[in-house]
Short mmCIF file of C-alpha atoms in Angstrom, two decimals:
data_model
loop_
_atom_site.label_atom_id
_atom_site.label_comp_id
_atom_site.label_asym_id
_atom_site.label_seq_id
_atom_site.Cartn_x
_atom_site.Cartn_y
_atom_site.Cartn_z
CA MET A 1 0.22 36.59 91.57
CA THR A 2 0.87 39.71 91.71
CA ARG A 3 -0.66 43.60 91.37
CA ASN A 4 0.76 45.66 88.53
CA GLU A 5 1.13 49.27 90.44
CA GLN A 6 0.22 51.68 86.70
CA GLN A 7 1.99 54.73 88.38
CA ARG A 8 5.71 55.01 87.29
CA TYR A 9 7.89 56.73 89.48
CA ARG A 10 11.74 59.02 88.69
CA PHE A 11 13.03 56.25 90.75
CA SER A 12 14.61 58.28 93.84
CA GLU A 13 10.71 59.35 94.32
CA ALA A 14 9.35 55.94 94.53
CA PRO A 15 7.58 54.19 97.66
CA ILE A 16 10.16 51.73 98.56
CA TRP A 17 12.28 54.53 99.20
CA GLU A 18 9.29 55.88 102.05
CA LEU A 19 9.24 51.92 102.79
CA GLN A 20 12.87 52.21 102.88
CA ARG A 21 12.61 55.22 106.26
CA THR A 22 9.46 54.08 108.01
CA TYR A 23 11.68 50.24 108.30
CA PHE A 24 14.28 52.27 110.34
CA GLU A 25 11.93 54.49 111.82
CA GLU A 26 9.42 51.61 113.45
CA GLN A 27 12.62 49.40 113.57
CA GLY A 28 14.83 51.55 115.69
CA MET A 29 17.53 48.88 117.49
CA LYS A 30 15.98 45.74 116.55
CA ALA A 31 16.63 46.29 112.17
CA TRP A 32 20.07 45.15 113.59
CA GLU A 33 19.42 42.10 116.01
CA ASN A 34 21.15 39.07 114.83
CA ASP A 35 22.62 40.67 111.47
CA GLN A 36 18.79 41.33 109.99
CA VAL A 37 20.06 44.62 108.55
CA PRO A 38 24.44 43.53 108.02
CA GLN A 39 26.68 45.61 110.62
CA TYR A 40 29.54 43.98 111.60
CA ILE A 41 31.34 44.08 108.11
CA THR A 42 31.24 48.20 108.63
CA SER A 43 31.61 48.25 112.16
CA ASN A 44 34.41 45.55 114.12
CA PRO A 45 37.00 46.12 115.94
CA MET A 46 39.66 46.50 112.96
CA ILE A 47 38.09 49.15 110.98
CA ALA A 48 37.70 51.52 113.72
CA THR A 49 40.43 51.24 113.83
CA ALA A 50 41.44 52.38 110.83
CA TYR A 51 39.36 55.19 110.53
CA ALA A 52 40.93 56.38 114.60
CA GLU A 53 44.37 56.06 113.11
CA MET A 54 42.93 58.35 110.19
CA ILE A 55 41.41 60.20 112.25
CA PHE A 56 44.35 61.12 114.76
CA GLY A 57 46.70 61.93 111.25
CA PHE A 58 44.47 64.19 110.75
CA LEU A 59 44.81 65.80 113.83
CA GLN A 60 48.38 65.43 114.16
CA ASP A 61 48.35 67.58 110.11
CA ARG A 62 45.22 70.26 111.94
CA ALA A 63 48.23 70.37 114.84
CA GLY A 64 50.36 70.86 112.53
CA LEU A 65 48.75 73.87 110.46
CA GLY A 66 48.94 76.02 113.77
CA HIS A 67 44.81 74.99 114.40
CA THR A 68 44.86 73.94 117.61
CA SER A 69 42.29 75.05 119.75
CA GLU A 70 38.51 74.42 118.15
CA PRO A 71 37.93 71.48 118.12
CA VAL A 72 36.57 69.36 115.49
CA THR A 73 33.78 67.81 115.11
CA ILE A 74 33.05 63.99 113.01
CA LEU A 75 30.29 63.58 111.82
CA GLU A 76 28.91 59.75 111.29
CA LEU A 77 26.04 60.03 109.17
CA GLY A 78 23.87 56.84 109.98
CA ALA A 79 25.36 56.27 113.38
CA GLY A 80 22.98 52.79 113.37
CA ALA A 81 23.85 49.85 116.35
CA GLY A 82 26.27 52.93 117.72
CA ARG A 83 28.82 49.68 117.28
CA LEU A 84 31.65 51.65 115.76
CA ALA A 85 31.11 55.15 117.71
CA PHE A 86 31.85 52.80 120.25
CA HIS A 87 34.97 51.89 118.83
CA VAL A 88 36.68 54.82 117.18
CA LEU A 89 36.04 56.66 120.11
CA GLN A 90 37.86 54.68 122.31
CA LYS A 91 40.21 54.08 119.78
CA LEU A 92 41.17 57.51 118.77
CA VAL A 93 41.04 58.11 123.13
CA GLU A 94 44.15 55.65 123.25
CA LEU A 95 46.18 56.84 120.88
CA ARG A 96 46.14 60.15 121.73
CA ASP A 97 46.38 59.29 125.55
CA TYR A 98 49.32 57.31 124.66
CA ALA A 99 50.82 59.75 122.33
CA GLY A 100 50.51 62.58 125.16
CA ILE A 101 50.99 65.71 121.92
CA SER A 102 49.84 68.77 121.49
CA LEU A 103 46.30 68.23 118.90
CA PRO A 104 42.57 69.82 118.64
CA PRO A 105 40.02 68.60 121.04
CA PHE A 106 37.44 66.38 118.98
CA ARG A 107 33.75 66.41 119.59
CA TYR A 108 32.47 62.67 118.11
CA VAL A 109 28.12 63.29 116.83
CA MET A 110 26.80 60.19 116.10
CA SER A 111 23.11 61.48 113.22
CA ASP A 112 20.46 59.41 111.91
CA LEU A 113 16.99 59.82 110.44
CA ALA A 114 15.20 57.50 113.61
CA PHE A 115 14.63 59.03 116.57
CA LYS A 116 14.79 55.34 117.95
CA ASN A 117 18.05 55.35 118.14
CA ILE A 118 18.66 58.20 119.38
CA THR A 119 16.66 57.30 122.33
CA SER A 120 18.83 54.50 122.26
CA TRP A 121 21.83 55.25 122.59
CA GLN A 122 21.01 57.68 125.59
CA GLN A 123 20.90 54.73 127.49
CA ASN A 124 23.64 52.33 126.50
CA PRO A 125 25.58 52.33 129.41
CA GLY A 126 28.60 51.95 127.12
CA LEU A 127 29.09 54.94 125.51
CA HIS A 128 28.40 57.28 129.34
CA PRO A 129 31.47 57.51 129.82
CA PHE A 130 32.00 60.11 126.06
CA VAL A 131 29.03 61.43 127.21
CA GLU A 132 30.34 62.48 130.45
CA GLN A 133 33.74 64.14 128.90
CA GLY A 134 31.77 65.74 126.64
CA LEU A 135 33.05 63.50 123.80
CA LEU A 136 30.19 62.83 122.58
CA ASP A 137 26.61 64.23 121.13
CA PHE A 138 23.51 62.98 119.44
CA ALA A 139 22.01 64.34 116.65
CA ARG A 140 18.83 63.12 114.71
CA PHE A 141 19.92 64.01 110.55
CA ASP A 142 18.02 63.71 107.90
CA ALA A 143 20.34 63.08 104.92
CA VAL A 144 17.87 64.45 102.30
CA HIS A 145 16.36 67.89 104.03
CA ASP A 146 18.70 68.94 106.50
CA THR A 147 21.15 71.80 106.88
CA GLU A 148 21.80 71.84 110.34
CA LEU A 149 22.88 69.79 113.25
CA LYS A 150 20.70 69.88 116.45
CA LEU A 151 22.89 67.91 119.69
CA THR A 152 21.28 67.13 122.07
CA GLU A 153 23.44 66.75 124.83
CA ALA A 154 25.64 69.91 124.71
CA ASN A 155 21.07 71.55 123.50
CA ILE A 156 23.27 73.72 119.85
CA SER A 157 22.34 73.84 116.58
CA VAL A 158 25.33 73.74 114.47
CA ARG A 159 24.63 76.24 111.42
CA SER A 160 25.75 76.73 108.15
CA GLY A 161 29.56 78.41 108.06
CA GLU A 162 29.58 78.15 112.24
CA LEU A 163 32.80 75.07 112.10
CA GLN A 164 36.38 76.38 112.27
CA GLN A 165 37.67 73.67 111.46
CA PRO A 166 36.82 70.88 109.04
CA LEU A 167 34.03 68.95 108.99
CA LEU A 168 34.69 64.88 109.36
CA ILE A 169 32.13 63.23 108.33
CA ILE A 170 31.43 59.26 108.54
CA ALA A 171 29.72 57.19 106.01
CA ASN A 172 28.94 53.69 106.84
CA TYR A 173 26.50 51.79 104.92
CA PHE A 174 25.61 54.94 103.39
CA PHE A 175 25.10 56.09 100.43
CA ASP A 176 23.83 52.73 99.32
CA SER A 177 20.55 52.51 101.33
CA ILE A 178 19.76 57.12 100.44
CA PRO A 179 18.30 57.75 97.46
CA GLN A 180 19.49 58.02 94.29
CA GLU A 181 18.10 58.70 90.33
CA LEU A 182 18.92 55.94 88.48
CA VAL A 183 19.63 56.98 84.60
CA TYR A 184 20.98 54.68 81.44
CA ILE A 185 23.68 56.00 78.72
CA ASP A 186 23.29 54.60 75.55
CA GLU A 187 24.78 55.08 71.49
CA GLY A 188 25.88 59.01 73.69
CA LYS A 189 21.93 59.72 74.36
CA ILE A 190 21.09 59.95 77.94
CA TYR A 191 17.47 58.26 79.22
CA GLU A 192 16.40 58.32 82.24
CA CYS A 193 14.93 55.11 84.21
CA GLU A 194 11.27 55.33 85.82
CA VAL A 195 9.94 52.71 87.28
CA SER A 196 6.84 51.41 88.12
CA LEU A 197 6.52 47.87 91.14
CA HIS A 198 5.03 45.36 91.25
CA PHE A 199 3.59 43.58 94.50
CA PRO A 200 0.99 40.09 95.43
CA ASN A 201 -1.85 41.06 95.95
CA ASP A 202 -1.44 40.52 99.84
CA THR A 203 1.15 42.30 101.19
CA GLU A 204 -0.83 45.70 101.72
CA GLY A 205 -1.26 46.61 105.55
CA VAL A 206 1.90 44.49 105.52
CA GLU A 207 5.54 45.49 107.85
CA PRO A 208 7.45 47.87 104.88
CA GLU A 209 10.91 44.83 105.58
CA ASN A 210 8.10 42.37 104.30
CA ARG A 211 6.69 44.22 101.58
CA LEU A 212 10.32 45.72 100.31
CA GLU A 213 11.63 41.21 100.09
CA THR A 214 8.92 40.73 97.83
CA VAL A 215 8.50 44.75 95.40
CA ILE A 216 9.67 43.51 91.84
CA PRO A 217 10.82 46.72 89.98
CA GLU A 218 10.26 46.98 86.33
CA TYR A 219 11.64 49.75 84.51
CA HIS A 220 10.60 52.84 81.65
CA TYR A 221 13.06 54.63 79.62
CA VAL A 222 12.61 57.97 78.68
CA ARG A 223 14.52 60.51 77.09
CA ALA A 224 16.33 63.20 79.61
CA THR A 225 18.16 66.19 77.68
CA ALA A 226 17.96 67.94 80.49
CA TYR A 227 20.87 65.95 81.60
CA GLU A 228 22.85 66.61 78.85
CA GLU A 229 22.33 70.65 79.44
CA GLU A 230 25.17 72.59 80.35
CA THR A 231 23.10 74.47 83.45
CA TYR A 232 22.55 70.94 85.00
CA PRO A 233 24.87 71.14 88.00
CA TYR A 234 26.39 67.96 87.32
CA HIS A 235 27.18 68.88 83.72
CA ASP A 236 30.50 67.82 83.43
CA LEU A 237 30.10 64.01 84.77
CA MET A 238 27.44 62.94 82.75
CA ALA A 239 29.17 64.43 79.30
CA LEU A 240 32.16 62.12 80.36
CA TYR A 241 29.53 58.86 80.69
CA GLN A 242 27.59 59.81 77.36
CA GLU A 243 31.47 60.00 75.82
CA LYS A 244 32.57 56.38 77.60
CA LEU A 245 29.55 54.10 78.48
CA GLU A 246 27.55 52.17 76.64
CA ASP A 247 24.01 50.11 77.36
CA ALA A 248 24.58 51.11 81.08
CA HIS A 249 22.69 51.39 83.74
CA ILE A 250 24.18 54.52 86.33
CA LEU A 251 22.86 54.65 89.79
CA PHE A 252 23.58 59.00 90.55
CA PRO A 253 23.98 59.81 94.07
CA VAL A 254 22.20 63.29 93.78
CA VAL A 255 21.57 63.12 97.37
CA GLY A 256 24.46 61.83 98.17
CA LEU A 257 26.27 64.49 96.72
CA THR A 258 23.97 67.34 97.67
CA CYS A 259 23.57 66.16 101.00
CA LEU A 260 28.27 66.18 101.02
CA GLU A 261 27.52 70.11 100.17
CA ARG A 262 25.14 71.33 102.34
CA LEU A 263 27.75 69.90 104.92
CA SER A 264 30.38 71.50 104.05
CA GLY A 265 28.50 74.21 104.53
CA LEU A 266 28.87 73.78 108.17
CA SER A 267 32.53 74.30 107.53
CA GLN A 268 34.85 77.03 106.18
CA SER A 269 37.41 74.66 105.68
CA GLY A 270 35.20 71.97 103.79
CA PHE A 271 35.53 68.19 104.76
CA LEU A 272 37.40 64.89 105.58
CA LEU A 273 34.91 61.94 104.50
CA LEU A 274 35.00 58.79 105.80
CA THR A 275 33.74 55.76 103.67
CA ALA A 276 32.67 52.25 103.48
CA ASP A 277 29.90 50.38 101.24
CA LYS A 278 29.85 48.02 98.63
CA GLY A 279 30.75 51.06 96.18
CA ASP A 280 32.46 51.38 93.12
CA HIS A 281 34.60 54.43 91.98
CA ARG A 282 35.94 52.79 88.78
CA LEU A 283 34.75 54.69 85.95
CA ALA A 284 35.08 51.06 83.50
CA ASN A 285 33.19 48.59 86.00
CA TRP A 286 30.16 50.44 85.08
CA GLU A 287 30.01 50.05 81.50
CA PHE A 288 27.30 47.46 80.89
CA ALA A 289 25.85 48.25 83.90
CA GLU A 290 22.58 45.68 84.70
CA PRO A 291 20.33 47.32 86.18
CA PRO A 292 19.56 47.35 89.59
CA GLN A 293 18.61 44.18 91.80
CA LEU A 294 16.72 45.23 95.95
CA ILE A 295 19.28 43.61 97.75
CA HIS A 296 17.16 42.78 100.93
CA HIS A 297 18.02 42.74 104.58
CA GLY A 298 15.06 43.58 106.34
CA SER A 299 15.81 46.99 104.62
CA PHE A 300 17.04 47.28 100.57
CA SER A 301 20.82 49.17 99.49
CA LEU A 302 22.12 49.21 96.01
CA THR A 303 25.62 49.85 94.42
CA ALA A 304 27.19 53.00 95.97
CA ASN A 305 27.81 55.61 92.87
CA TYR A 306 31.59 56.37 94.24
CA HIS A 307 33.08 57.21 90.96
CA ALA A 308 30.19 60.50 90.85
CA LEU A 309 31.19 61.60 94.12
CA GLN A 310 35.40 60.86 93.50
CA PHE A 311 35.07 62.56 90.32
CA VAL A 312 32.64 66.31 90.97
CA PHE A 313 34.76 66.84 94.34
CA GLU A 314 38.43 66.34 93.08
CA GLN A 315 36.70 69.04 90.40
CA LYS A 316 36.35 71.04 92.86
CA GLY A 317 39.93 70.95 94.58
CA ALA A 318 39.64 67.49 96.51
CA LEU A 319 41.97 64.89 96.69
CA SER A 320 40.10 61.51 96.92
CA LEU A 321 41.55 57.97 97.95
CA PHE A 322 39.54 55.08 96.99
CA THR A 323 41.37 51.02 97.04
CA THR A 324 44.00 50.46 94.13
CA HIS A 325 43.75 46.81 94.32
CA HIS A 326 40.72 44.54 93.40
CA TYR A 327 38.24 44.48 97.07
CA LYS A 328 35.86 41.77 97.39
CA ASP A 329 31.91 42.84 99.46
CA LEU A 330 33.81 46.42 100.71
CA ASN A 331 35.47 49.61 98.99
CA VAL A 332 36.81 51.74 101.56
CA GLY A 333 37.51 55.72 99.99
CA SER A 334 38.67 59.15 101.49
CA ILE A 335 37.96 62.46 100.47
CA LEU A 336 39.69 65.44 101.07
CA MET A 337 37.69 68.38 100.52
CA LEU A 338 40.12 70.94 102.15
CA GLN A 339 42.33 73.47 100.60
CA SER A 340 45.92 71.95 100.15
CA PRO A 341 44.99 68.25 100.86
CA MET A 342 48.50 67.38 99.61
CA HIS A 343 49.39 69.52 103.06
CA TYR A 344 47.54 65.92 105.00
CA ALA A 345 50.22 64.12 105.12
CA ASN A 346 49.74 62.19 108.14
CA THR A 347 45.77 61.10 106.94
CA ARG A 348 47.24 60.62 103.71
CA LEU A 349 49.91 57.66 105.66
CA ALA A 350 47.75 56.65 107.69
CA TYR A 351 45.15 55.25 104.80
CA ARG A 352 47.93 54.49 103.39
CA ARG A 353 48.97 51.46 106.46
CA PHE A 354 45.62 51.01 107.94
CA ILE A 355 43.36 51.02 104.67
CA ASP A 356 44.92 50.43 101.03
CA ARG A 357 47.63 48.05 102.59
CA PHE A 358 45.97 46.12 104.67
CA GLY A 359 42.44 47.08 105.21
CA PRO A 360 39.49 45.97 106.36
CA ASP A 361 38.13 44.92 103.16
CA ASP A 362 41.23 41.40 103.23
CA PHE A 363 40.52 41.56 107.23
CA PHE A 364 36.60 40.63 106.03
CA SER A 365 37.99 37.92 103.72
CA MET A 366 40.28 36.50 106.17
CA LYS A 367 37.55 36.37 108.96
CA GLU A 368 35.08 33.91 105.94
CA TRP A 369 37.47 31.61 105.68
CA ILE A 370 38.56 31.67 109.10
CA ASP A 371 35.01 30.78 110.39
CA GLN A 372 35.25 27.79 108.12
CA HIS A 373 38.08 26.58 108.97
CA PHE A 374 38.12 27.69 113.08
CA ASP A 375 38.48 23.47 113.88
CA SER A 376 41.57 23.23 112.35
CA MET A 377 43.47 26.15 113.40
CA GLY A 378 45.75 26.09 116.39
CA LEU A 379 45.98 27.36 119.54
CA GLN A 380 48.88 30.16 118.22
CA GLN A 381 46.96 30.52 114.70
CA ILE A 382 44.17 31.21 116.22
CA LEU A 383 45.04 34.09 119.02
CA ALA A 384 47.30 36.00 115.95
CA PHE A 385 44.28 36.39 113.75
CA TRP A 386 42.41 37.79 116.87
CA ARG A 387 45.16 40.00 117.32
CA LEU A 388 44.94 40.85 114.63
CA GLY A 389 41.38 42.02 115.14
CA ARG A 390 41.65 44.12 118.55
CA TYR A 391 40.82 41.07 120.09
CA ASP A 392 37.01 41.23 118.70
CA ALA A 393 34.06 39.75 120.94
CA GLU A 394 32.94 38.40 118.38
CA LEU A 395 35.73 35.75 117.06
CA PHE A 396 36.02 34.80 120.60
CA ILE A 397 32.73 33.64 120.63
CA GLN A 398 33.16 31.59 117.99
CA SER A 399 36.84 30.44 118.64
CA ALA A 400 35.77 29.80 122.54
CA GLU A 401 35.02 25.77 122.00
CA ARG A 402 38.14 25.30 120.45
CA ILE A 403 40.32 27.39 122.36
CA SER A 404 39.24 24.89 125.47
CA ASP A 405 39.60 21.89 123.08
CA LEU A 406 43.48 23.08 122.70
CA LEU A 407 44.08 24.47 126.29
CA GLN A 408 45.80 21.01 127.76
CA ASP A 409 49.06 21.23 125.26
CA ALA A 410 48.64 25.25 125.56
CA SER A 411 52.39 26.33 127.14
CA ASP A 412 52.24 29.01 130.31
CA GLU A 413 52.60 31.54 127.99
CA GLU A 414 49.70 31.87 125.66
CA MET A 415 47.12 31.09 128.24
CA LEU A 416 48.80 34.57 129.78
CA ASP A 417 48.02 35.89 126.67
CA ILE A 418 44.73 34.66 126.12
CA GLN A 419 44.03 35.40 129.84
CA SER A 420 45.40 38.98 128.82
CA GLY A 421 42.97 39.12 126.01
CA ILE A 422 39.94 38.37 127.54
CA HIS A 423 39.87 41.65 130.16
CA LEU A 424 41.26 43.81 126.51
CA MET A 425 37.95 41.47 124.66
CA TRP A 426 36.28 43.00 127.46
CA ASN A 427 36.89 46.47 128.13
CA GLY A 428 36.64 46.71 124.33
CA HIS A 429 32.71 45.45 123.89
CA TYR A 430 30.18 46.77 123.13
CA ALA A 431 27.41 45.33 124.34
CA MET A 432 23.52 44.69 122.41
CA GLU A 433 20.68 44.34 123.78
CA GLN A 434 20.27 41.14 122.06
CA SER A 435 23.91 39.82 123.36
CA TYR A 436 25.19 36.45 123.73
CA ASP A 437 26.22 36.03 126.92
CA LEU A 438 30.28 36.47 127.25
CA ALA A 439 30.82 37.46 130.32
CA LEU A 440 29.96 33.00 130.70
CA ASP A 441 32.43 31.87 127.89
CA CYS A 442 35.01 33.93 129.60
CA GLY A 443 34.74 32.92 133.07
CA LEU A 444 34.58 29.20 131.49
CA LEU A 445 37.33 29.59 130.06
CA LEU A 446 39.67 31.11 132.67
CA PHE A 447 38.20 28.28 135.27
CA GLU A 448 39.46 25.73 132.61
CA MET A 449 42.97 26.99 132.57
CA ASP A 450 42.46 27.35 136.86
CA ARG A 451 42.26 31.37 136.68
CA PHE A 452 39.96 31.07 139.51
CA GLU A 453 39.91 34.62 140.49
CA ASP A 454 39.37 35.63 137.49
CA ALA A 455 36.68 33.05 136.09
CA ARG A 456 34.90 34.26 139.28
CA LEU A 457 34.65 37.42 138.34
CA PHE A 458 33.13 37.20 135.16
CA LEU A 459 31.33 33.98 136.57
CA GLU A 460 29.64 36.67 138.20
CA ARG A 461 28.57 39.05 135.74
CA SER A 462 26.75 36.37 133.75
CA LEU A 463 25.62 35.04 137.51
CA SER A 464 24.39 38.75 137.87
CA ALA A 465 22.63 39.02 134.54
CA ASN A 466 20.99 35.93 134.47
CA GLU A 467 20.14 36.09 138.23
CA GLU A 468 16.09 35.19 136.80
CA GLU A 469 17.09 31.83 135.11
CA PRO A 470 20.86 31.02 136.43
CA LEU A 471 22.41 28.11 135.98
CA SER A 472 23.70 24.94 137.80
CA THR A 473 27.18 24.64 135.91
CA VAL A 474 28.24 28.46 136.45
CA LEU A 475 26.98 28.71 140.51
CA PHE A 476 29.08 25.20 141.32
CA SER A 477 32.09 26.28 139.08
CA LEU A 478 31.67 29.97 141.48
CA ALA A 479 31.64 27.58 144.65
CA ILE A 480 34.24 25.82 142.96
CA CYS A 481 36.16 28.92 142.69
CA ASN A 482 35.90 31.02 146.13
CA TYR A 483 37.01 27.19 147.16
CA GLU A 484 40.12 28.23 145.70
CA LEU A 485 40.56 31.18 146.41
CA GLY A 486 40.01 30.00 150.76
CA ALA A 487 36.58 31.82 150.53
CA GLU A 488 34.45 29.21 151.85
CA ALA A 489 31.75 30.08 153.29
CA ALA A 490 30.89 31.64 149.71
CA ALA A 491 31.93 28.04 148.22
CA LEU A 492 29.69 26.66 150.76
CA GLU A 493 26.30 29.19 149.75
CA TYR A 494 27.19 28.95 145.88
CA THR A 495 27.16 24.76 146.45
CA HIS A 496 23.38 24.85 147.62
CA LYS A 497 22.60 26.96 144.96
CA ALA A 498 23.82 24.90 143.67
CA LEU A 499 22.41 21.62 144.54
CA VAL A 500 18.79 23.60 145.23
CA LEU A 501 18.65 24.02 140.88
CA GLU A 502 20.32 20.07 140.26
CA PRO A 503 19.75 18.10 143.55
CA GLY A 504 21.43 15.30 142.58
CA HIS A 505 25.29 17.88 140.92
CA GLU A 506 27.79 14.09 142.02
CA GLU A 507 30.59 16.80 142.68
CA ALA A 508 28.36 19.25 143.89
CA LEU A 509 27.90 17.23 146.93
CA GLU A 510 30.94 15.96 147.24
CA LEU A 511 32.65 19.99 147.73
CA LEU A 512 30.22 20.03 150.00
CA ALA A 513 30.86 16.83 151.83
CA ALA A 514 34.24 18.40 151.83
CA LEU A 515 32.78 22.10 153.38
CA ASN A 516 31.30 20.60 156.22
CA GLU A 517 34.59 18.79 157.38
#
C-alpha cells in the first residue's frame, strides 16, 4: 500500500534531490564500500591512464603555445572515493618524469559536496605524497550554487578570472547525479514534466538510501511555452528538439550547463572537460525516449544528456569529442571550450589513441566477460589482460587462485612477470578502508613461487595489518621464508607463534625440530 504525495514538483526541485544530497553527506566514504555506489568502471587504472594521457597532451599543447609559467588547475568534480585522482596523478607524474620536457606545472584539486569525504582524503596515506609535493589540493564544491574554489591545503580561494591557464575539469558519474529538468516534446510542443512522489507508508524517518530505493515517481505534463521563447538561454537547443524529436522525454541538464559556465568563468582561457557517464550525445537516441527511471545504487542516477552539453558549447566555439562507435556502459567524452581548439593536436590525438580507438568502455566490456572465464584462461592470457588493466589490484584478486593453479607449468619468465607485476600493482594500489588483504594474496603467491625474500616482505605487511588476529598460515609461511633466507632466529620465533595458534601443526613441528637441531 502506498501513500500519495499530493504535491507536484518541478523535476529539478523534487525532494529526491535533497535525499540524494543528504545520503552523500551522511555516508561519506561509506557510500563506496563494497561498491554500494559504483566506482570501479570510472576509477580503475585503465581509465585513469587514458585521462593522464589526455592531460599530458594538453600540457604539451599549452607548452607549444608558449604558456609554461602559470600552473594548470585540474578540478575533479564529485571525486568520491578518491581512487581516480590517485591513479591519474600517479600516471601523470610518470609521464612527466619519463618525457623530461618543458611543461607547465599542474595542480590537481579533488572536490565534492560532502565534508566527510574531504576529511577522508586528507587522512589517506596514499594521497599524502602528492599533497606534500604541491600537486594535490582539496575543495568542497556545490555544483548547484558555488562560484569559487576554496582550497583547503593552500588556504586560498580561486575566484572569477583568476586562472591564467584554461581550467581542466574531470566529471565522472557527475552529470547523471545532479538536479535536472525534465521536459516532454511531442508534435512540436514542449511540456514540463512535473513529478509527484509515492512512498510506502512505513518509510517516514528511515535512512535516505532506503527511501530512495522505494520511491515511485509519477509524471504530470504541463504546457511550458517559456522554453520556446527566444529569451530562454538555451532557445536554439530547444528549437532543435522541437523540430527533430517526437514523443520524447528529455532530461535537460540546466544545473550541469550553468555549473560548467560558472567554472569557465574562473579562467581567462576557457576549459577542457573530460567526462564519463552512462550518457548519450546522439540526438537520434533521445527520440521516443521513455520517462526516466531512477537507477538505484545507494543513491540514484539518471542518463546524462551529453547532446545538450555538446550542442550548447559547440555553439560557443567548442570542439567536442565523443566515442564514434557504439558504447555499452560508459560514454567517455571531451569538450574543448578553448580558443582555437584545433591547435590542441596532442590533446585530440590522446583522445583518439586512448579512448576512441580502444577505451574504458571496451576494457570494461572485456572485463565483464573475463570475470566469468578466469577458470578457463591460461597464464599468458591472464597476464596480458593484467597488463592491459595497468596491473589493477581487482584483476589480481580475481585471478590469484587461478594463477596459483597454473604455477606448476609456468616458465621462469612468466614467474618473473608475476613477481614484477605484483610490485607494480602494489606501488599503484589505492587502499580504502574496507580493502581486501592484498598483501596476503601477494605474499602467498610469491611463497608458492619460492620468491622467499619478496614473499617475506608482503607477508610481514599482511601480519602488520592484522596483528590482533594473525593467521597460522601466515606465521608458518614467514617461518619458512626466514629459514630459507638464513634468518634462523626469526624462523624459530615465527614457528613458535604458529604453534601457539595451532599446536598440532605438523609441518611447523617438523620445522621446529630441524631448527632445534
